[in-house]
Amino acid sequence: MYRGTFAIVDERAIWHNVRQIRSLLEPGKRLLIAVKANGYGHGALRAAEAALSAGATDLGVASLEEALVLRKGGIAAPILVLGVVSPEAAQLAANWQIAIALADDWFELDLPLFDPPLHVHVKVDTGMNRLGFRSPDEVLGIIRWLQTRPDMELAGVFTHFAKADAKELDHAEAQMERFEQVLATLKNAGVHVPVVHAANSAATLRRPDWHYDMVRVGISA
């Protein structure tokens, strides 16, 4: 039965929440607001516009389709697709200047040359046990491969905490140790990572020392 249910987007509330989060960050830190799943029910485009006006620098989405809605709606800010983008769809991301998360080994694939270049954030699996590269050597290997391709650009390296909202942070701290090992390996190899990010909403609020270059906030906004 049709219930006539609808949602009202309160841009002022989103703006206020993002401003509060922005105030927790040191100057120069980037703030990615996740507007996945249609802005968590708020309407992705309107939520994105409100977040950017309040000081967000980047936007995160779950799929390339969601990213395209924002781009076609006039959003010019950096957008990162946090979900899986297939190699076949990657050219579309490049066309619209949308960065993707690289979590699978593309070494042996017969990839086309991307024009314009494809920007990628390499995902490190430190404990979510989903997608991503697990060992420091794996991460270094995929980045070395990226460096051989003039049509692909390393835009960032990141991980995601599984339990940063738990009362005890033992699991998240163990993840952070593994992530730091990856970063140390890259530094020792002379790899420059433009943007390092790990903190989700809970970690942003609870652990300022995990903010790195950018934080990713979703539901708390």
mmCIF file of C-alpha atoms in Angstrom:
data_model
loop_
_atom_site.group_PDB
_atom_site.id
_atom_site.type_symbol
_atom_site.label_atom_id
_atom_site.label_comp_id
_atom_site.label_asym_id
_atom_site.label_seq_id
_atom_site.Cartn_x
_atom_site.Cartn_y
_atom_site.Cartn_z
ATOM 1 C CA MET A 1 0.000 0.000 0.000
ATOM 2 C CA TYR A 2 1.284 3.462 -0.877
ATOM 3 C CA ARG A 3 1.857 5.416 2.321
ATOM 4 C CA GLY A 4 2.809 8.777 0.846
ATOM 5 C CA THR A 5 6.085 8.726 2.754
ATOM 6 C CA PHE A 6 8.580 11.455 1.948
ATOM 7 C CA ALA A 7 11.732 12.961 3.422
ATOM 8 C CA ILE A 8 12.583 16.595 3.978
ATOM 9 C CA VAL A 9 16.183 17.539 3.334
ATOM 10 C CA ASP A 10 17.366 19.956 6.011
ATOM 11 C CA GLU A 11 20.403 21.542 4.396
ATOM 12 C CA ARG A 12 20.886 23.735 7.460
ATOM 13 C CA ALA A 13 21.342 20.693 9.693
ATOM 14 C CA ILE A 14 23.836 19.142 7.270
ATOM 15 C CA TRP A 15 25.678 22.470 7.011
ATOM 16 C CA HIS A 16 25.824 22.791 10.802
ATOM 17 C CA ASN A 17 27.071 19.232 11.312
ATOM 18 C CA VAL A 18 29.787 19.587 8.684
ATOM 19 C CA ARG A 19 30.900 22.892 10.208
ATOM 20 C CA GLN A 20 31.199 21.165 13.574
ATOM 21 C CA ILE A 21 33.356 18.430 12.073
ATOM 22 C CA ARG A 22 35.435 20.974 10.176
ATOM 23 C CA SER A 23 36.191 22.722 13.484
ATOM 24 C CA LEU A 24 37.786 19.514 14.799
ATOM 25 C CA LEU A 25 40.361 19.400 12.010
ATOM 26 C CA GLU A 26 43.658 21.189 11.767
ATOM 27 C CA PRO A 27 43.965 23.794 9.009
ATOM 28 C CA GLY A 28 44.834 22.182 5.701
ATOM 29 C CA LYS A 29 43.218 18.827 6.463
ATOM 30 C CA ARG A 30 40.815 17.635 3.808
ATOM 31 C CA LEU A 31 37.294 16.591 4.724
ATOM 32 C CA LEU A 32 35.516 13.986 2.607
ATOM 33 C CA ILE A 33 31.795 13.708 3.213
ATOM 34 C CA ALA A 34 30.245 10.418 2.123
ATOM 35 C CA VAL A 35 26.958 10.898 0.318
ATOM 36 C CA LYS A 36 26.468 7.221 -0.420
ATOM 37 C CA ALA A 37 23.009 5.696 -0.796
ATOM 38 C CA ASN A 38 21.464 8.941 -2.003
ATOM 39 C CA GLY A 39 23.046 10.956 0.778
ATOM 40 C CA TYR A 40 21.817 8.515 3.459
ATOM 41 C CA GLY A 41 18.286 9.415 2.425
ATOM 42 C CA HIS A 42 18.868 13.166 2.237
ATOM 43 C CA GLY A 43 19.166 13.487 -1.538
ATOM 44 C CA ALA A 44 22.737 13.167 -2.748
ATOM 45 C CA LEU A 45 22.993 16.378 -4.743
ATOM 46 C CA ARG A 46 21.457 18.618 -2.100
ATOM 47 C CA ALA A 47 23.429 16.935 0.683
ATOM 48 C CA ALA A 48 26.641 17.368 -1.320
ATOM 49 C CA GLU A 49 25.984 21.043 -1.980
ATOM 50 C CA ALA A 50 25.265 21.690 1.693
ATOM 51 C CA ALA A 51 28.381 19.803 2.806
ATOM 52 C CA LEU A 52 30.655 21.631 0.377
ATOM 53 C CA SER A 53 29.268 25.018 1.369
ATOM 54 C CA ALA A 54 30.089 24.168 4.995
ATOM 55 C CA GLY A 55 33.724 23.331 4.334
ATOM 56 C CA ALA A 56 33.894 19.808 2.945
ATOM 57 C CA THR A 57 36.614 19.480 0.316
ATOM 58 C CA ASP A 58 35.819 16.062 -1.155
ATOM 59 C CA LEU A 59 32.860 13.742 -1.636
ATOM 60 C CA GLY A 60 32.681 9.973 -1.364
ATOM 61 C CA VAL A 61 30.162 7.639 -2.984
ATOM 62 C CA ALA A 62 29.613 3.902 -3.176
ATOM 63 C CA SER A 63 29.300 3.539 -6.927
ATOM 64 C CA LEU A 64 30.259 5.171 -10.185
ATOM 65 C CA GLU A 65 26.572 5.732 -10.901
ATOM 66 C CA GLU A 66 26.261 7.826 -7.740
ATOM 67 C CA ALA A 67 29.345 9.812 -8.697
ATOM 68 C CA LEU A 68 27.921 10.564 -12.130
ATOM 69 C CA VAL A 69 24.739 11.945 -10.569
ATOM 70 C CA LEU A 70 26.851 14.465 -8.670
ATOM 71 C CA ARG A 71 29.032 15.406 -11.647
ATOM 72 C CA LYS A 72 26.065 15.799 -13.966
ATOM 73 C CA GLY A 73 24.378 17.856 -11.259
ATOM 74 C CA GLY A 74 27.189 20.391 -11.418
ATOM 75 C CA ILE A 75 29.437 19.242 -8.552
ATOM 76 C CA ALA A 76 33.057 20.093 -9.393
ATOM 77 C CA ALA A 77 34.708 18.997 -6.118
ATOM 78 C CA PRO A 78 36.890 15.867 -5.990
ATOM 79 C CA ILE A 79 34.791 12.688 -5.894
ATOM 80 C CA LEU A 80 36.061 9.267 -4.796
ATOM 81 C CA VAL A 81 34.162 6.062 -5.545
ATOM 82 C CA LEU A 82 34.749 3.897 -2.479
ATOM 83 C CA GLY A 83 33.085 0.827 -3.971
ATOM 84 C CA VAL A 84 34.232 -1.392 -6.800
ATOM 85 C CA VAL A 85 34.655 0.073 -10.274
ATOM 86 C CA SER A 86 35.316 -2.475 -12.985
ATOM 87 C CA PRO A 87 38.193 -1.959 -15.422
ATOM 88 C CA GLU A 88 35.594 -1.709 -18.188
ATOM 89 C CA ALA A 89 33.908 1.246 -16.450
ATOM 90 C CA ALA A 90 37.125 2.974 -15.422
ATOM 91 C CA GLN A 91 37.357 5.029 -18.622
ATOM 92 C CA LEU A 92 33.996 6.583 -17.789
ATOM 93 C CA ALA A 93 35.354 7.573 -14.378
ATOM 94 C CA ALA A 94 38.395 9.125 -16.039
ATOM 95 C CA ASN A 95 36.212 11.020 -18.500
ATOM 96 C CA TRP A 96 34.348 12.672 -15.649
ATOM 97 C CA GLN A 97 37.433 13.214 -13.450
ATOM 98 C CA ILE A 98 36.173 10.807 -10.811
ATOM 99 C CA ALA A 99 38.763 9.002 -8.681
ATOM 100 C CA ILE A 100 38.337 5.315 -7.930
ATOM 101 C CA ALA A 101 39.425 2.995 -5.138
ATOM 102 C CA LEU A 102 41.794 0.344 -6.468
ATOM 103 C CA ALA A 103 41.393 -2.795 -4.394
ATOM 104 C CA ASP A 104 42.000 -5.538 -6.961
ATOM 105 C CA ASP A 105 45.109 -6.626 -8.804
ATOM 106 C CA TRP A 106 44.935 -5.212 -12.323
ATOM 107 C CA PHE A 107 48.496 -6.314 -13.171
ATOM 108 C CA GLU A 108 47.649 -8.966 -15.729
ATOM 109 C CA LEU A 109 44.632 -7.310 -17.310
ATOM 110 C CA ASP A 110 44.753 -6.020 -20.846
ATOM 111 C CA LEU A 111 43.797 -2.463 -19.961
ATOM 112 C CA PRO A 112 43.320 0.338 -22.460
ATOM 113 C CA LEU A 113 45.230 3.577 -22.125
ATOM 114 C CA PHE A 114 43.024 5.932 -20.157
ATOM 115 C CA ASP A 115 42.597 9.377 -21.651
ATOM 116 C CA PRO A 116 42.314 11.548 -19.634
ATOM 117 C CA PRO A 117 44.374 9.808 -16.930
ATOM 118 C CA LEU A 118 42.593 7.762 -14.274
ATOM 119 C CA HIS A 119 43.170 8.838 -10.663
ATOM 120 C CA VAL A 120 43.248 6.018 -8.110
ATOM 121 C CA HIS A 121 43.364 5.631 -4.345
ATOM 122 C CA VAL A 122 44.957 2.317 -3.369
ATOM 123 C CA LYS A 123 42.963 0.531 -0.673
ATOM 124 C CA VAL A 124 44.790 -1.330 2.085
ATOM 125 C CA ASP A 125 42.888 -4.108 3.871
ATOM 126 C CA THR A 126 44.100 -3.852 7.462
ATOM 127 C CA GLY A 127 41.264 -5.772 9.080
ATOM 128 C CA MET A 128 37.925 -5.302 7.333
ATOM 129 C CA ASN A 129 38.671 -8.549 5.454
ATOM 130 C CA ARG A 130 36.857 -7.373 2.359
ATOM 131 C CA LEU A 131 38.649 -5.681 -0.491
ATOM 132 C CA GLY A 132 42.157 -4.307 -0.661
ATOM 133 C CA PHE A 133 45.826 -5.180 -0.627
ATOM 134 C CA ARG A 134 46.996 -6.723 2.625
ATOM 135 C CA SER A 135 50.774 -6.718 2.837
ATOM 136 C CA PRO A 136 53.179 -3.787 2.515
ATOM 137 C CA ASP A 137 54.850 -5.558 -0.411
ATOM 138 C CA GLU A 138 51.527 -5.933 -2.219
ATOM 139 C CA VAL A 139 50.780 -2.239 -1.808
ATOM 140 C CA LEU A 140 54.247 -1.258 -2.981
ATOM 141 C CA GLY A 141 53.921 -3.623 -5.930
ATOM 142 C CA ILE A 142 50.663 -2.136 -7.179
ATOM 143 C CA ILE A 143 52.051 1.384 -6.814
ATOM 144 C CA ARG A 144 55.204 0.471 -8.730
ATOM 145 C CA TRP A 145 52.928 -0.867 -11.457
ATOM 146 C CA LEU A 146 50.933 2.374 -11.452
ATOM 147 C CA GLN A 147 54.171 4.291 -11.869
ATOM 148 C CA THR A 148 54.827 2.457 -15.134
ATOM 149 C CA ARG A 149 51.559 3.724 -16.589
ATOM 150 C CA PRO A 150 51.444 7.344 -17.769
ATOM 151 C CA ASP A 151 47.657 7.088 -17.950
ATOM 152 C CA MET A 152 47.105 6.278 -14.258
ATOM 153 C CA GLU A 153 47.927 8.526 -11.339
ATOM 154 C CA LEU A 154 48.290 7.633 -7.662
ATOM 155 C CA ALA A 155 45.987 10.033 -5.832
ATOM 156 C CA GLY A 156 45.981 8.421 -2.398
ATOM 157 C CA VAL A 157 46.375 5.421 -0.106
ATOM 158 C CA PHE A 158 43.736 4.540 2.461
ATOM 159 C CA THR A 159 42.256 1.985 4.811
ATOM 160 C CA HIS A 160 38.950 1.599 6.618
ATOM 161 C CA PHE A 161 38.391 0.775 10.280
ATOM 162 C CA ALA A 162 36.051 -2.084 11.117
ATOM 163 C CA LYS A 163 35.321 -1.161 14.737
ATOM 164 C CA ALA A 164 36.335 2.445 15.368
ATOM 165 C CA ASP A 165 33.023 2.992 17.169
ATOM 166 C CA ALA A 166 33.578 0.133 19.634
ATOM 167 C CA LYS A 167 34.071 0.965 23.302
ATOM 168 C CA GLU A 168 37.580 -0.446 23.201
ATOM 169 C CA LEU A 169 39.798 0.511 20.277
ATOM 170 C CA ASP A 170 42.082 -2.538 20.365
ATOM 171 C CA HIS A 171 40.982 -3.758 16.927
ATOM 172 C CA ALA A 172 41.255 -0.317 15.343
ATOM 173 C CA GLU A 173 44.658 0.227 16.923
ATOM 174 C CA ALA A 174 45.863 -3.089 15.481
ATOM 175 C CA GLN A 175 44.610 -1.964 12.081
ATOM 176 C CA MET A 176 46.453 1.314 12.483
ATOM 177 C CA GLU A 177 49.700 -0.523 13.251
ATOM 178 C CA ARG A 178 49.364 -2.499 10.021
ATOM 179 C CA PHE A 179 48.568 0.658 8.072
ATOM 180 C CA GLU A 180 51.611 2.404 9.525
ATOM 181 C CA GLN A 181 53.768 -0.515 8.390
ATOM 182 C CA VAL A 182 52.492 -0.004 4.852
ATOM 183 C CA LEU A 183 53.172 3.730 4.987
ATOM 184 C CA ALA A 184 56.680 3.135 6.343
ATOM 185 C CA THR A 185 57.409 0.709 3.501
ATOM 186 C CA LEU A 186 56.261 3.264 0.936
ATOM 187 C CA LYS A 187 58.301 6.027 2.547
ATOM 188 C CA ASN A 188 61.429 3.872 2.634
ATOM 189 C CA ALA A 189 60.895 3.072 -1.054
ATOM 190 C CA GLY A 190 60.727 6.760 -1.905
ATOM 191 C CA VAL A 191 57.036 6.712 -2.817
ATOM 192 C CA HIS A 192 55.197 9.993 -2.393
ATOM 193 C CA VAL A 193 51.528 9.540 -1.525
ATOM 194 C CA PRO A 194 49.528 12.711 -2.238
ATOM 195 C CA VAL A 195 46.721 11.937 0.219
ATOM 196 C CA VAL A 196 46.700 9.425 3.092
ATOM 197 C CA HIS A 197 43.372 8.754 4.785
ATOM 198 C CA ALA A 198 41.995 6.293 7.315
ATOM 199 C CA ALA A 199 39.622 7.927 9.803
ATOM 200 C CA ASN A 200 35.910 7.309 9.383
ATOM 201 C CA SER A 201 33.267 9.180 11.387
ATOM 202 C CA ALA A 202 34.027 7.494 14.704
ATOM 203 C CA ALA A 203 37.800 7.743 14.341
ATOM 204 C CA THR A 204 37.529 11.386 13.290
ATOM 205 C CA LEU A 205 35.742 12.196 16.538
ATOM 206 C CA ARG A 206 37.785 9.953 18.829
ATOM 207 C CA ARG A 207 41.333 9.945 17.463
ATOM 208 C CA PRO A 208 42.700 13.220 16.063
ATOM 209 C CA ASP A 209 46.093 11.509 15.676
ATOM 210 C CA TRP A 210 44.562 9.314 12.961
ATOM 211 C CA HIS A 211 43.401 12.187 10.760
ATOM 212 C CA TYR A 212 46.382 12.075 8.357
ATOM 213 C CA ASP A 213 45.772 14.259 5.264
ATOM 214 C CA MET A 214 42.033 13.664 5.036
ATOM 215 C CA VAL A 215 39.159 12.210 7.054
ATOM 216 C CA ARG A 216 36.051 10.504 5.685
ATOM 217 C CA VAL A 217 32.809 11.275 7.473
ATOM 218 C CA GLY A 218 29.429 9.848 6.631
ATOM 219 C CA ILE A 219 26.575 9.193 8.958
ATOM 220 C CA SER A 220 27.661 11.771 11.588
ATOM 221 C CA ALA A 221 27.100 14.541 9.045
#
